[in-house]
CSV table of C-alpha atoms and ligand atoms in Angstrom, one decimal:
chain,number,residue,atom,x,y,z
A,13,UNK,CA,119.8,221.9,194.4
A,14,UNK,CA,123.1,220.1,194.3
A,15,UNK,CA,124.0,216.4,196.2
A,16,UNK,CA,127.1,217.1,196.1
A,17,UNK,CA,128.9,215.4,199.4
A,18,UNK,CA,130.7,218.9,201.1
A,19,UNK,CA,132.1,219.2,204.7
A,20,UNK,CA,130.0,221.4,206.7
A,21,UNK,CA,133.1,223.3,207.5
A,22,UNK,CA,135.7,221.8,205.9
A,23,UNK,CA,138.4,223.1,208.9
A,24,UNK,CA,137.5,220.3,211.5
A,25,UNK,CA,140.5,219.6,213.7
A,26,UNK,CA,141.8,216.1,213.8
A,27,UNK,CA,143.4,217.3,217.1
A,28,UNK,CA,141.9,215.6,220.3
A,29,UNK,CA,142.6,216.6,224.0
A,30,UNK,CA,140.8,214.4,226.3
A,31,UNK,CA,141.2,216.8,229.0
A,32,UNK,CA,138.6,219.3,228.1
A,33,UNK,CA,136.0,219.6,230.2
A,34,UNK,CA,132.7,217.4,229.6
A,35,UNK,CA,130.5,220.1,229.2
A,36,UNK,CA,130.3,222.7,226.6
A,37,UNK,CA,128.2,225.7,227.6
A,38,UNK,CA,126.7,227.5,224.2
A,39,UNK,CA,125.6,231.0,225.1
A,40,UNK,CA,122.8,231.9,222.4
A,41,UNK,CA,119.8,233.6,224.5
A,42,UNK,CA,120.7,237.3,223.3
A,43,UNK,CA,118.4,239.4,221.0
A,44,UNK,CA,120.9,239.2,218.2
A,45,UNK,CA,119.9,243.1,217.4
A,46,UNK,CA,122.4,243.9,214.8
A,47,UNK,CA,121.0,241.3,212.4
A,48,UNK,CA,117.7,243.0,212.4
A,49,UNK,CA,114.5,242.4,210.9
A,50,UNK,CA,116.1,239.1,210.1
A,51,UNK,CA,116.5,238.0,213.6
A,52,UNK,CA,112.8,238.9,214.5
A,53,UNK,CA,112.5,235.0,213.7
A,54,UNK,CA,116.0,233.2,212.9
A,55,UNK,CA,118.0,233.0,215.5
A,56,UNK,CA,121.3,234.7,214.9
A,57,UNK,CA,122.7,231.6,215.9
A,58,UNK,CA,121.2,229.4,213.2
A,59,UNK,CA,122.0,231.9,210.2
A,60,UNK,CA,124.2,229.9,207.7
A,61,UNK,CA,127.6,229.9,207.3
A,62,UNK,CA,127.1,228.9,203.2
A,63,UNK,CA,124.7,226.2,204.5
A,64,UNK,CA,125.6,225.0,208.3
A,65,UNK,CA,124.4,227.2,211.1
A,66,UNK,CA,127.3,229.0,212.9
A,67,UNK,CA,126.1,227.1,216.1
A,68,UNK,CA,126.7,223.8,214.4
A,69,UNK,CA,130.4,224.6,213.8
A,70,UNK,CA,130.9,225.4,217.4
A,71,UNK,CA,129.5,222.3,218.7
A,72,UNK,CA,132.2,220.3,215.7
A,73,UNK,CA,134.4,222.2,217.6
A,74,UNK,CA,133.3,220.6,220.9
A,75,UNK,CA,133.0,217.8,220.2
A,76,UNK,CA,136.5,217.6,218.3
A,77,UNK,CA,138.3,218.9,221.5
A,78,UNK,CA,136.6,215.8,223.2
A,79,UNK,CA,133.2,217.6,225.1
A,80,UNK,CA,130.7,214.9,225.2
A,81,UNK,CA,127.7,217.3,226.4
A,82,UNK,CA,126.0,220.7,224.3
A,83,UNK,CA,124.4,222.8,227.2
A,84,UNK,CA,123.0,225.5,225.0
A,85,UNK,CA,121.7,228.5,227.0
A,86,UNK,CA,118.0,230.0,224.9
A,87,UNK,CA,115.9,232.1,225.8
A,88,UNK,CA,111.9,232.4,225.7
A,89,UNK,CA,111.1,232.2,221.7
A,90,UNK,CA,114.2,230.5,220.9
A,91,UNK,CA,113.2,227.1,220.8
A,92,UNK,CA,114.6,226.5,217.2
A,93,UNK,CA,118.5,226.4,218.2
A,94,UNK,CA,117.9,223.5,220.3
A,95,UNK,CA,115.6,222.1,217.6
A,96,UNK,CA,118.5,222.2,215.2
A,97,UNK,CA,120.5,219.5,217.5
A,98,UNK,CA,117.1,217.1,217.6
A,99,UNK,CA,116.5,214.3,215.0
A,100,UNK,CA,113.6,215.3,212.3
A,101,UNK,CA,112.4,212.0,211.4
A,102,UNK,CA,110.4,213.2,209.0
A,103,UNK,CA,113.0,215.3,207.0
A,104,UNK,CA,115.0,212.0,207.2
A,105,UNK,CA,113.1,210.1,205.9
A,106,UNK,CA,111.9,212.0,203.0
A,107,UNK,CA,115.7,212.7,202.4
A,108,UNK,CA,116.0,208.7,202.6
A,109,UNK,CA,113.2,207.9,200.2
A,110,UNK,CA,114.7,209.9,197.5
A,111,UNK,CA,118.6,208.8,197.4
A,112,UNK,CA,119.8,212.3,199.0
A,113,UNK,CA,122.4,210.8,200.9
A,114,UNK,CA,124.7,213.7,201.0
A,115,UNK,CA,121.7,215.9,202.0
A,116,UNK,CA,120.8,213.5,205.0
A,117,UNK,CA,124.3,213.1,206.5
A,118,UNK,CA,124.2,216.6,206.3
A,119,UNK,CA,120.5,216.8,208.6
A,120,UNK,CA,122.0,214.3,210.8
A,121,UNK,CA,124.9,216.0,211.7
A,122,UNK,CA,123.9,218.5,214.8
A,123,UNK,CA,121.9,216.0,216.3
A,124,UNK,CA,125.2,213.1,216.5
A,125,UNK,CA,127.5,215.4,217.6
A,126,UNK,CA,127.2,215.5,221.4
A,127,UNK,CA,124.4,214.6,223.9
A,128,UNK,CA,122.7,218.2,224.2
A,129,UNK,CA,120.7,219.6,227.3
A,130,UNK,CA,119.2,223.5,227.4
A,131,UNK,CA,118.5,226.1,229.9
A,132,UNK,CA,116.7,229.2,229.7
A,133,UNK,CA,117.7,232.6,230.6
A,134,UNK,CA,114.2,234.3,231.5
A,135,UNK,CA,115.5,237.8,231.0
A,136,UNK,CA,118.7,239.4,229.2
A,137,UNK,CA,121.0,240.2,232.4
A,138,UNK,CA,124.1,239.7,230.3
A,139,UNK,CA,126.7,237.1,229.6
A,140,UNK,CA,127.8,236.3,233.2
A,141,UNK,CA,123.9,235.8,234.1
A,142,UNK,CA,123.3,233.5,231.2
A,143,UNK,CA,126.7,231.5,232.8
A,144,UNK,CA,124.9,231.4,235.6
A,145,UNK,CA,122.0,229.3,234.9
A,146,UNK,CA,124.1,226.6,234.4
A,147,UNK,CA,125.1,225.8,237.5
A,148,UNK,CA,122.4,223.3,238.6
A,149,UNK,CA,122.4,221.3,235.4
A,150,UNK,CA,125.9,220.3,236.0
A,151,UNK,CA,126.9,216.6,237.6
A,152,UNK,CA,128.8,217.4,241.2
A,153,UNK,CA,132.1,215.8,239.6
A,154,UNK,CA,132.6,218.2,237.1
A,155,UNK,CA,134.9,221.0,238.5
A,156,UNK,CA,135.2,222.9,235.3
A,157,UNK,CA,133.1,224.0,231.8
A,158,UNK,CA,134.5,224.7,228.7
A,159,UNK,CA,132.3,227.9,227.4
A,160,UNK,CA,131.9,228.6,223.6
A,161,UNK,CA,130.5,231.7,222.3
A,162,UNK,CA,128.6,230.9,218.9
A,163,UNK,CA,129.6,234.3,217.9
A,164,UNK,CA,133.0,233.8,217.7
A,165,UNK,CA,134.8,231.3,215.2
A,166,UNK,CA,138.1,230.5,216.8
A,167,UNK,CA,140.6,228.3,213.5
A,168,UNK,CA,142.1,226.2,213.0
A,169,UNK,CA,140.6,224.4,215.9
A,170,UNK,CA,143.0,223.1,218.5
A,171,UNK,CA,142.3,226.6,220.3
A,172,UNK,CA,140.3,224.4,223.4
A,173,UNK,CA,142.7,221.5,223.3
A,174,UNK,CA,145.4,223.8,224.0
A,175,UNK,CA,143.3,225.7,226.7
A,176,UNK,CA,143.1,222.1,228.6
A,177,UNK,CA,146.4,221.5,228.6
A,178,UNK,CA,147.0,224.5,230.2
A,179,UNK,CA,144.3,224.1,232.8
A,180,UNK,CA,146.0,220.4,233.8
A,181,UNK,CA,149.3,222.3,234.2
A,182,UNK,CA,148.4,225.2,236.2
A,183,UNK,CA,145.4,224.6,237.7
A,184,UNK,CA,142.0,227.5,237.4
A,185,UNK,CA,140.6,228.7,234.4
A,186,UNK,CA,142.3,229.2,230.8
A,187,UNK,CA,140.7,231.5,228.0
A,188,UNK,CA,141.8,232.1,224.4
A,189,UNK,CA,143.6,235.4,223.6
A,190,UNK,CA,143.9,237.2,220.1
A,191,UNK,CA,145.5,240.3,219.7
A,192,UNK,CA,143.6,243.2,218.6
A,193,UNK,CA,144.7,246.8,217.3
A,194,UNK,CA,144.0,249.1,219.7
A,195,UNK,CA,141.2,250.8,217.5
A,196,UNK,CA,138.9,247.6,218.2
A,197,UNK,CA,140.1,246.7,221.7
A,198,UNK,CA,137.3,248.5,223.5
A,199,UNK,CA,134.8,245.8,221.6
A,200,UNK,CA,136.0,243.6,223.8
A,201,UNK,CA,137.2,241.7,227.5
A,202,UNK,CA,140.9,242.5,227.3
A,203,UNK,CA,143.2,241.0,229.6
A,204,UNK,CA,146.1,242.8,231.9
A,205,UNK,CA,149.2,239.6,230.8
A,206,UNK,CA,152.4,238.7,232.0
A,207,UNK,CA,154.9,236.7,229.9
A,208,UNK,CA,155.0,233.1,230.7
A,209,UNK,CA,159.1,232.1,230.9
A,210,UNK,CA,158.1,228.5,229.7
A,211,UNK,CA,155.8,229.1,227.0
A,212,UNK,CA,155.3,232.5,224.8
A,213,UNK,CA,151.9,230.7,223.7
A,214,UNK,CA,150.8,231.6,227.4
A,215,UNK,CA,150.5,234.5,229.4
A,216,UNK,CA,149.7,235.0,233.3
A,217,UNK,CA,146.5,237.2,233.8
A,218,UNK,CA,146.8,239.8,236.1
A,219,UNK,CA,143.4,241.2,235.6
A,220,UNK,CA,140.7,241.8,233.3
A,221,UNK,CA,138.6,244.4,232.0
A,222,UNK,CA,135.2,244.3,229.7
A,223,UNK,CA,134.9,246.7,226.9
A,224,UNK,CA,137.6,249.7,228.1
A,225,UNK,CA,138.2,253.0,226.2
A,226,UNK,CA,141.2,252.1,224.2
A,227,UNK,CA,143.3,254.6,226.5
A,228,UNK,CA,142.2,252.3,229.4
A,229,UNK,CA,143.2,248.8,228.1
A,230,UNK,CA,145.6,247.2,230.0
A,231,UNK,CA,147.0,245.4,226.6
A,232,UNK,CA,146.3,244.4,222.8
A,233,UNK,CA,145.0,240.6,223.7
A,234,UNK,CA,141.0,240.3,223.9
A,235,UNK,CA,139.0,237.1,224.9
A,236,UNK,CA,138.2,235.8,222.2
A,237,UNK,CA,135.1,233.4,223.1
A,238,UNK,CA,136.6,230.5,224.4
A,239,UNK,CA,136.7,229.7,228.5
A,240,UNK,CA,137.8,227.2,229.9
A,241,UNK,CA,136.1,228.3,233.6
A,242,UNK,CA,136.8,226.5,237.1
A,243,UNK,CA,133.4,225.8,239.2
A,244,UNK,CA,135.0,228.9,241.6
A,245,UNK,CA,133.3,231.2,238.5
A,246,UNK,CA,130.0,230.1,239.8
A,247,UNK,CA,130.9,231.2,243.3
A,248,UNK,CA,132.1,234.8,242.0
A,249,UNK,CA,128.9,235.3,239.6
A,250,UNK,CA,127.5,235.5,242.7
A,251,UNK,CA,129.3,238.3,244.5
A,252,UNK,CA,129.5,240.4,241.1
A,253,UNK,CA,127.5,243.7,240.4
A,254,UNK,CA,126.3,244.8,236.7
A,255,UNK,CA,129.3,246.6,235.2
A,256,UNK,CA,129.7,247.4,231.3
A,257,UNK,CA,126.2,248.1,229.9
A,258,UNK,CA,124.5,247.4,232.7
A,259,UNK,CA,125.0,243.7,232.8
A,260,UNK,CA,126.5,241.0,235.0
A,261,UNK,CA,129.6,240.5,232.8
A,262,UNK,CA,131.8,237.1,232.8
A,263,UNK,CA,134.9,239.7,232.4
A,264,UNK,CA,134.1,241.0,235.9
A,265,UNK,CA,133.2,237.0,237.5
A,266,UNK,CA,137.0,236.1,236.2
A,267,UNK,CA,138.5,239.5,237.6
A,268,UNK,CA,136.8,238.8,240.5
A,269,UNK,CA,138.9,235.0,240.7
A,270,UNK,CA,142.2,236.6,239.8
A,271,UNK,CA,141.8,239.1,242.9
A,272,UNK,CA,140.6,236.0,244.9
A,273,UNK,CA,144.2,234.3,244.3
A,274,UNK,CA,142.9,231.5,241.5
A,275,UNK,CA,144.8,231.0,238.7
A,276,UNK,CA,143.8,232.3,235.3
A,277,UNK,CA,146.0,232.3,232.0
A,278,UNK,CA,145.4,232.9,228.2
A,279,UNK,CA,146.3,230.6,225.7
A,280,UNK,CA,147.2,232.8,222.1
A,281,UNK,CA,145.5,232.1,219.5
A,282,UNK,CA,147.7,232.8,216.3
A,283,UNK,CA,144.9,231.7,213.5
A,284,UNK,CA,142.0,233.5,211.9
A,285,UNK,CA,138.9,234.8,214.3
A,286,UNK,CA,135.6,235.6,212.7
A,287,UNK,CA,132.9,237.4,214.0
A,288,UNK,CA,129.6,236.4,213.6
A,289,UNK,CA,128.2,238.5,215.8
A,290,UNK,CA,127.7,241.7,213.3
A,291,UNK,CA,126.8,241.5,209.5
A,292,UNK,CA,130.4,242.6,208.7
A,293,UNK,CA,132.1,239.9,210.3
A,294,UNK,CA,129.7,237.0,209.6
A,295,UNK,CA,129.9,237.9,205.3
A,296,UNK,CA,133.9,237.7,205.7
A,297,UNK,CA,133.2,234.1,207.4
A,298,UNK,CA,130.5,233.2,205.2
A,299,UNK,CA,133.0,234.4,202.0
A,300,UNK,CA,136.5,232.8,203.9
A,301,UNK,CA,134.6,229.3,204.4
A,302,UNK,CA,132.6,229.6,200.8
A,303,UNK,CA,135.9,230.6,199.2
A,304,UNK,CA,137.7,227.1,200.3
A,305,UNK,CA,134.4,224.6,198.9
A,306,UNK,CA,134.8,222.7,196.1
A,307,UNK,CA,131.1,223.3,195.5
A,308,UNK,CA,130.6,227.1,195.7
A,309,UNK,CA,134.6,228.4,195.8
A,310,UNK,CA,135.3,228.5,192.4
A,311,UNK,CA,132.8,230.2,191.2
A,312,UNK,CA,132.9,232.5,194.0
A,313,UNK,CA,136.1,233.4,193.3
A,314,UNK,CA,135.6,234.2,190.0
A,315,UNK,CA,133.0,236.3,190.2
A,316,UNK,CA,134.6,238.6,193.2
A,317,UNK,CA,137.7,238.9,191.0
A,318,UNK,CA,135.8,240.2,188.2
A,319,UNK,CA,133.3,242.5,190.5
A,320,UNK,CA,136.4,243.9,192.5
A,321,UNK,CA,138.0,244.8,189.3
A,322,UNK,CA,135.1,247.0,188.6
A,323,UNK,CA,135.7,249.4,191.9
B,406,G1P,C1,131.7,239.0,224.7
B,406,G1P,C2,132.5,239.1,226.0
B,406,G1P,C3,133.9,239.7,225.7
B,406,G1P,C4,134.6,239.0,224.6
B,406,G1P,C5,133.7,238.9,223.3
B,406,G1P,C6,134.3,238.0,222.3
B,406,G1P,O1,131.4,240.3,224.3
B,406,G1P,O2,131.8,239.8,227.0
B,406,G1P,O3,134.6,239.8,226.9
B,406,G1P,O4,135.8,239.6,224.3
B,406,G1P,O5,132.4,238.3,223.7
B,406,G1P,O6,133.6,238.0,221.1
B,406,G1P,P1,130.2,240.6,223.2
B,406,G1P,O7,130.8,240.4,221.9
B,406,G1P,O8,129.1,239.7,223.5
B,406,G1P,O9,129.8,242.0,223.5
């Protein structure tokens, strides 16, 4: 195997807003049912992205926007996505005794990042429920969380930074927006906007919507996996009912604060968006971040220029 000293993502952001809230709430207690039979024992969340786990780039991200806390939300059997953020002594040393310096800063990554606490969500009632559970682990100063789902790569980073800048200025929650075509909007939450006369890198949200029929969406721009959510959100997870699939959705907690009078806006995210949520979407990320490594790109490169010649 090679030493060779690599990034783990080679797209950290040097950017650091110190307004970002201090926790970072990492949804990964879903079934992760489209990367079946792998996922009857790998969390989806730990599957590589060339070699670093797709949860460990969101919590770089985190902690580069300035969270100092990793609340990761599991659930029964999951145990190893929190394990990935704990020190393995053992590996360490092992790693130590044999000169693999590269391979050990590499191990100790996850567990420096951040300080990192877990809940569990005891059954799958959706996104909104998993936000939920939260609540109680949370200090009584802290009047927002910044939510990240491990799902979604959101780069360059800056994407939260930006978010928190937005919050200080007008107060509620902020989320990050991408545009969609309208073929793929129903995938998604998908905001109703309005234009911002001060900044065309922020819209007001009027309302929101999770998952519409693309006649039904109130615009192109879908939350894209980032939140930066007011307490209040705790407050209307508890008045919601179970809305698209039959789950308590975070779309319907924020409509909920928008028809309540809080402030919510989108920040737009202009950069690229992966997916990792499907097989499709997490090869493109696993071939973008492979393609842009020293180690692996070249060759990489080579090889699909020669194999897409052949089609
Ligand atoms: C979730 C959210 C949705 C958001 C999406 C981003 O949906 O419910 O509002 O747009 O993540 O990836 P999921 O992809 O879990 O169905």
């Amino acid at each position: 195997m090679s030493d060779t000293p690599t990034t783990s993502s080679g797209r950290r952001s040097a950017a650091v807003a110190p307004l970002i809230p201090r926790t970072a709430v990492v949804p990964a207690a879903g079934l992760g049912t489209r990367f079946l039979p792998a996922t009857k024992t790998v969390p989806k969340e730990l599957l590589p992205v060339v070699d670093t786990p797709g949860i460990e780039l969101v919590a770089e991200e985190a902690k580069s926007a300035g969270a100092e806390r990793l609340l990761i939300i599991t659930s029964p059997g999951k145990d190893g996505v929190v394990a990935h953020f704990v020190e393995d002594l053992v590996l360490e040393h092992t790693l130590a005794a044999r000169g693999k310096e590269s391979m050990l800063a590499k191990v100790r990554n996850a567990p420096s990042l951040l300080e990192v606490a877990s809940v569990i969500q005891e059954s799958p009632l959706g996104l909104g429920h998993a936000i939920g559970c939260v609540e109680s682990e949370l200090a009584d100063d802290e009047d927002a969380i910044a939510v990240l789902l491990p799902d979604d790569l959101v780069l360059p980073g800056g994407a939260l930074g930006r978010m928190a800048a937005a919050r200080a200025r007008y107060g509620g929650s902020v989320l990050c927006a991408i545009e969609m075509p309208s073929d793929e909007i129903s995938a998604y939450g998908v905001f109703d906007v309005e234009d911002d006369p001060q900044d065309p890198d922020i819209k007001r949200v009027r309302g929101m919507v999770e998952k519409p029929a693309p006649e039904d969406a109130p615009s192109n721009f879908a939350a894209a996996g980032r939140y930066i959510l007011d307490r209040k959100i705790f407050d209307a997870l508890r008045q919601i009912e179970p809305g698209a699939g039959g789950e308590l959705q975070i779309t319907d907690a924020i409509a909920l604060l928008i028809e309540q009078g809080e402030p919510v806006h989108v920040v737009i995210h202009e950069g690229t968006r992966h997916d990792l949520g499907n097989p499709g979407g997490y090869l493109k990320a696993a071939v973008d971040f492979a393609l842009d490594r020293d180690d692996y790109g070249p060759a990489l490169r080579a090889w699909l220029e020669q194999r897409l010649a052949k089609d």
